mmCIF file of N, CA and C in Angstrom:
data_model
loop_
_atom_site.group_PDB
_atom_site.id
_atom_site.type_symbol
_atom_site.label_atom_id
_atom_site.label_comp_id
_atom_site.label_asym_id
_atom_site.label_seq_id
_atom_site.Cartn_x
_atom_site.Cartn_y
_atom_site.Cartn_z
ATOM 1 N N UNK A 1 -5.131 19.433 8.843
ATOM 2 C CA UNK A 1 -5.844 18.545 7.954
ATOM 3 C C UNK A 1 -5.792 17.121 8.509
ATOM 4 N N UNK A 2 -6.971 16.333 8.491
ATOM 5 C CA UNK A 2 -7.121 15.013 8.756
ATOM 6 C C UNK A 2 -6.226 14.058 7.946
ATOM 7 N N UNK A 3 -5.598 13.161 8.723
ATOM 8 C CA UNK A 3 -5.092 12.288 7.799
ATOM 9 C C UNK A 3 -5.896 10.684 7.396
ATOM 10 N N UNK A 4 -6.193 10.508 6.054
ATOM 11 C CA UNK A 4 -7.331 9.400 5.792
ATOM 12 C C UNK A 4 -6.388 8.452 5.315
ATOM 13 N N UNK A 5 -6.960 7.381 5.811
ATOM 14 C CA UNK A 5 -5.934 5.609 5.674
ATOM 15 C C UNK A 5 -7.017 4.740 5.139
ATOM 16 N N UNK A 6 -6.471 3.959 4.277
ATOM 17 C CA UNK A 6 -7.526 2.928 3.184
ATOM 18 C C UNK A 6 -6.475 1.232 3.481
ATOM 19 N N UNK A 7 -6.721 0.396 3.975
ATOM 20 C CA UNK A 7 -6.084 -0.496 3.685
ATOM 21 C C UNK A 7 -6.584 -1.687 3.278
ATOM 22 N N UNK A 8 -5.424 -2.275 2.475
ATOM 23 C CA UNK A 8 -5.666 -3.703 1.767
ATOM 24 C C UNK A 8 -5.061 -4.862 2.088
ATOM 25 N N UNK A 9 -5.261 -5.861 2.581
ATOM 26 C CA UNK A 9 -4.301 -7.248 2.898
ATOM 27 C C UNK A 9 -3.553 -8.011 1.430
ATOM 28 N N UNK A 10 -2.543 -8.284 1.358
ATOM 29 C CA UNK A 10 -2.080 -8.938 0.255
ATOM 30 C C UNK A 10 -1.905 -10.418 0.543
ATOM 31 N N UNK A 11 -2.427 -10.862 -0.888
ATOM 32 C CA UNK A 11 -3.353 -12.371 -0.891
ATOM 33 C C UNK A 11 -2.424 -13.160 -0.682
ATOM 34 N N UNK A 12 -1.202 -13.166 -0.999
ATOM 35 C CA UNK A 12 -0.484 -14.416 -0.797
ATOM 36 C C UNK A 12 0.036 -14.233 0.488
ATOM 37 N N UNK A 13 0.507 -13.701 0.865
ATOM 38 C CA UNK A 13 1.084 -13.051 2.445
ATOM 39 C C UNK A 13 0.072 -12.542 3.936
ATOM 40 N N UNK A 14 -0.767 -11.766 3.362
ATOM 41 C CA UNK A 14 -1.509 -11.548 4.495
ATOM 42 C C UNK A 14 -1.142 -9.840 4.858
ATOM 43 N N UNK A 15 0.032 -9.506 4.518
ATOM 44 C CA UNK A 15 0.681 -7.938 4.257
ATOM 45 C C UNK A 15 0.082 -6.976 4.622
ATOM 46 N N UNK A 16 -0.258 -6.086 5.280
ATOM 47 C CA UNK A 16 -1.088 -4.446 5.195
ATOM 48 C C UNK A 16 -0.252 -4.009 4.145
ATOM 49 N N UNK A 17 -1.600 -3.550 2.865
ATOM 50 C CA UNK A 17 -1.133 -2.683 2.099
ATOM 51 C C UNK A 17 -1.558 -0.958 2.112
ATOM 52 N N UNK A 18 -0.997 -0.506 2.576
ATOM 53 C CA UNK A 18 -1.910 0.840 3.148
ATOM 54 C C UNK A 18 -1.869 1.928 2.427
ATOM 55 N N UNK A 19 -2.441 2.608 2.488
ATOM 56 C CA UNK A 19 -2.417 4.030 1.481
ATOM 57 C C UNK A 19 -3.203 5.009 2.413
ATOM 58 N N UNK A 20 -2.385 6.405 2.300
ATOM 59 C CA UNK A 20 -2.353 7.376 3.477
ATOM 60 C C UNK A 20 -2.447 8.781 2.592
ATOM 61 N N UNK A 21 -3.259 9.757 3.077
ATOM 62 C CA UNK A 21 -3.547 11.004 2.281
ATOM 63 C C UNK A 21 -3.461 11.631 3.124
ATOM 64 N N UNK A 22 -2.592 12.803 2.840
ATOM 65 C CA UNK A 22 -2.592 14.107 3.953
ATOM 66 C C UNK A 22 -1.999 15.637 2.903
ATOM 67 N N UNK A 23 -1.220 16.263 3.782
ATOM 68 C CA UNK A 23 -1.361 17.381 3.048
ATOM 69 C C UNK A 23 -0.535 17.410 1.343
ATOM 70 N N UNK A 24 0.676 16.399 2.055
ATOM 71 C CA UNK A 24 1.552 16.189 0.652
ATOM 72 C C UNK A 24 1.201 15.303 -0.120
ATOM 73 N N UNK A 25 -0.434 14.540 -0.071
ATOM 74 C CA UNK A 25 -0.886 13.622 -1.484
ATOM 75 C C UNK A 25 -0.615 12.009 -0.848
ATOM 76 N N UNK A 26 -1.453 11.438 -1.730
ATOM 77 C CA UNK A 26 -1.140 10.227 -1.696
ATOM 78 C C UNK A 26 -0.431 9.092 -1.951
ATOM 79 N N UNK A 27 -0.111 8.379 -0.761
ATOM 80 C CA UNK A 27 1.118 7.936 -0.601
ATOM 81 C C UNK A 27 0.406 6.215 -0.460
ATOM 82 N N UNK A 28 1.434 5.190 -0.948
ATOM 83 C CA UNK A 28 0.781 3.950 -0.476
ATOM 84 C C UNK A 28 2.476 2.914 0.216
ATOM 85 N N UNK A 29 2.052 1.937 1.126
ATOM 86 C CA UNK A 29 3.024 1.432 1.606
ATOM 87 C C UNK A 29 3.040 -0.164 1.977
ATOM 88 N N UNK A 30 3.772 -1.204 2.000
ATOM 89 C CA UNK A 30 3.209 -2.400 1.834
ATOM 90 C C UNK A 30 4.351 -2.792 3.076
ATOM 91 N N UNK A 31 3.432 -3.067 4.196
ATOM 92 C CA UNK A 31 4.070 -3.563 5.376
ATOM 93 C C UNK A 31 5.051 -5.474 5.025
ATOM 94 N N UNK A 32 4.530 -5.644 3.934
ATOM 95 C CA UNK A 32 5.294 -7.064 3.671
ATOM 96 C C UNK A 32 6.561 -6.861 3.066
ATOM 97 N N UNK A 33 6.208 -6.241 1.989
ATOM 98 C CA UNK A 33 7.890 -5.907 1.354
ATOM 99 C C UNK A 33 8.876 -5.170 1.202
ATOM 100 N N UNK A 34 8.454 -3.691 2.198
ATOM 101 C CA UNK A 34 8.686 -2.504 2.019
ATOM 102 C C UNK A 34 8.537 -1.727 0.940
ATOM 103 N N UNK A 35 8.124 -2.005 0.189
ATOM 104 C CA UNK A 35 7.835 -1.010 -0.925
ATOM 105 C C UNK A 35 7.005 -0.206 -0.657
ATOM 106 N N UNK A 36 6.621 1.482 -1.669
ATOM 107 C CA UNK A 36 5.578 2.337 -1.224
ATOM 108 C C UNK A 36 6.414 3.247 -1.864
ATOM 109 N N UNK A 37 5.232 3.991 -1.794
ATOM 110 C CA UNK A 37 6.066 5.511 -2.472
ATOM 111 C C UNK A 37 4.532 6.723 -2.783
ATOM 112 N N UNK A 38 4.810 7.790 -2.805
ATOM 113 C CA UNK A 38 3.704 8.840 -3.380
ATOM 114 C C UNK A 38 3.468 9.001 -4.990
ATOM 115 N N UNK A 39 2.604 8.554 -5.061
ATOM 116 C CA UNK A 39 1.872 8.588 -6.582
ATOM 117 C C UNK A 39 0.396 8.786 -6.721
ATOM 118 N N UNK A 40 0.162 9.836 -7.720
ATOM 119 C CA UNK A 40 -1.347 10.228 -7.706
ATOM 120 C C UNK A 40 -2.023 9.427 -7.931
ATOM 121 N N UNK A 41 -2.306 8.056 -8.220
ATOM 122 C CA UNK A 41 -2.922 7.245 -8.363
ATOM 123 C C UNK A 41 -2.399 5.960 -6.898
ATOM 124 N N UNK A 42 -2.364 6.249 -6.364
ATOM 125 C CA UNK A 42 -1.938 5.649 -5.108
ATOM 126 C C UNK A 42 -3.121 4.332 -4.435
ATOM 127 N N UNK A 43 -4.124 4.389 -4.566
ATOM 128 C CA UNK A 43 -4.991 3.449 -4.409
ATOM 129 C C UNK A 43 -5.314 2.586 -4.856
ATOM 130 N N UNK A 44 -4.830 2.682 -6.236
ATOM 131 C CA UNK A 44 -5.630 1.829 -7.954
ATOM 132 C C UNK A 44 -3.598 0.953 -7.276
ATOM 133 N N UNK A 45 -2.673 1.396 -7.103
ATOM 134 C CA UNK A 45 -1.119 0.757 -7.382
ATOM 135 C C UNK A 45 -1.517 0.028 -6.270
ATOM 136 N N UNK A 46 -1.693 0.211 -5.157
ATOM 137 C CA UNK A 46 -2.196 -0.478 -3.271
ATOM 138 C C UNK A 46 -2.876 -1.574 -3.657
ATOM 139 N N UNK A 47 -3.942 -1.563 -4.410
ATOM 140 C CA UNK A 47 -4.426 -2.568 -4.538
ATOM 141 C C UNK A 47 -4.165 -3.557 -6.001
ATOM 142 N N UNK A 48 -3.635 -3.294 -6.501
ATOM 143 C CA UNK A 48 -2.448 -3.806 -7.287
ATOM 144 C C UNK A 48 -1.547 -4.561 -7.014
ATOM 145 N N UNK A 49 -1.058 -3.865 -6.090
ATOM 146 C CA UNK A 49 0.196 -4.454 -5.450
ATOM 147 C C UNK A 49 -0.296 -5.687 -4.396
ATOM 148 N N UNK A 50 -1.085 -5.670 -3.448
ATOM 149 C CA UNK A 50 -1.682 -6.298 -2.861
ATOM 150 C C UNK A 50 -2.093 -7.811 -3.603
ATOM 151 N N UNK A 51 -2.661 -7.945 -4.780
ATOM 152 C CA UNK A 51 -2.818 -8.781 -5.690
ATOM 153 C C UNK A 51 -1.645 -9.242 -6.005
ATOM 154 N N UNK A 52 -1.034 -9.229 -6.105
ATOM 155 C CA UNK A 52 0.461 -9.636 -6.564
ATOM 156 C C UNK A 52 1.580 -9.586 -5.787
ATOM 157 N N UNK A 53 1.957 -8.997 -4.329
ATOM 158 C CA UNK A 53 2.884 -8.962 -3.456
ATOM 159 C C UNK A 53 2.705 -10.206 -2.916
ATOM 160 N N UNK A 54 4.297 -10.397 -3.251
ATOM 161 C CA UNK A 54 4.529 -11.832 -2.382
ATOM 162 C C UNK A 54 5.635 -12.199 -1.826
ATOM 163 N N UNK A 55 5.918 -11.224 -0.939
ATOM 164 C CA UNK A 55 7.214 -11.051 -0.329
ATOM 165 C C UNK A 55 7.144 -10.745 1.092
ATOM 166 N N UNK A 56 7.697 -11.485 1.966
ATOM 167 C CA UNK A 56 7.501 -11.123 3.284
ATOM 168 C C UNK A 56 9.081 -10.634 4.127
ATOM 169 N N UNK A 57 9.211 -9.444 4.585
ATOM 170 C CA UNK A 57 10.353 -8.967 4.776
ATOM 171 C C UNK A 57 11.354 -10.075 5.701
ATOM 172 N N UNK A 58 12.311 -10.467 5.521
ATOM 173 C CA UNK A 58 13.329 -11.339 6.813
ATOM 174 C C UNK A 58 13.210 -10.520 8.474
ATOM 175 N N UNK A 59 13.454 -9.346 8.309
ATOM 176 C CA UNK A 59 13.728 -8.511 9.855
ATOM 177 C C UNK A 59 12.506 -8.489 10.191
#
């Protein structure tokens, strides 16, 4: 199965907020703060989060 990627930049940071679908469902992940996780609504939270992430990791 193909794996399909949707991504979003987060406004205050600049962040990839990404969200990834494959065989085990959709998953979303936010290169700024580490957060992410699999939830069936995974796209509607990505871009959610994106709007409101404002955290940029130290490492």
């Amino acid at each position: 199965m193909t794996q399909q990627q949707t991504e979003f930049r987060a406004v205050y940071t600049g962040a990839r907020v990404s969200v990834s679908e494959d065989g085990d469902g959709p998953r979303w992940d936010c290169s700024g703060c580490g957060k992410g996780r699999a939830e069936a609504d995974a796209l509607e939270v990505a871009e959610h989060h994106a709007r409101n992430c404002s955290v940029l990791s130290l490492s």
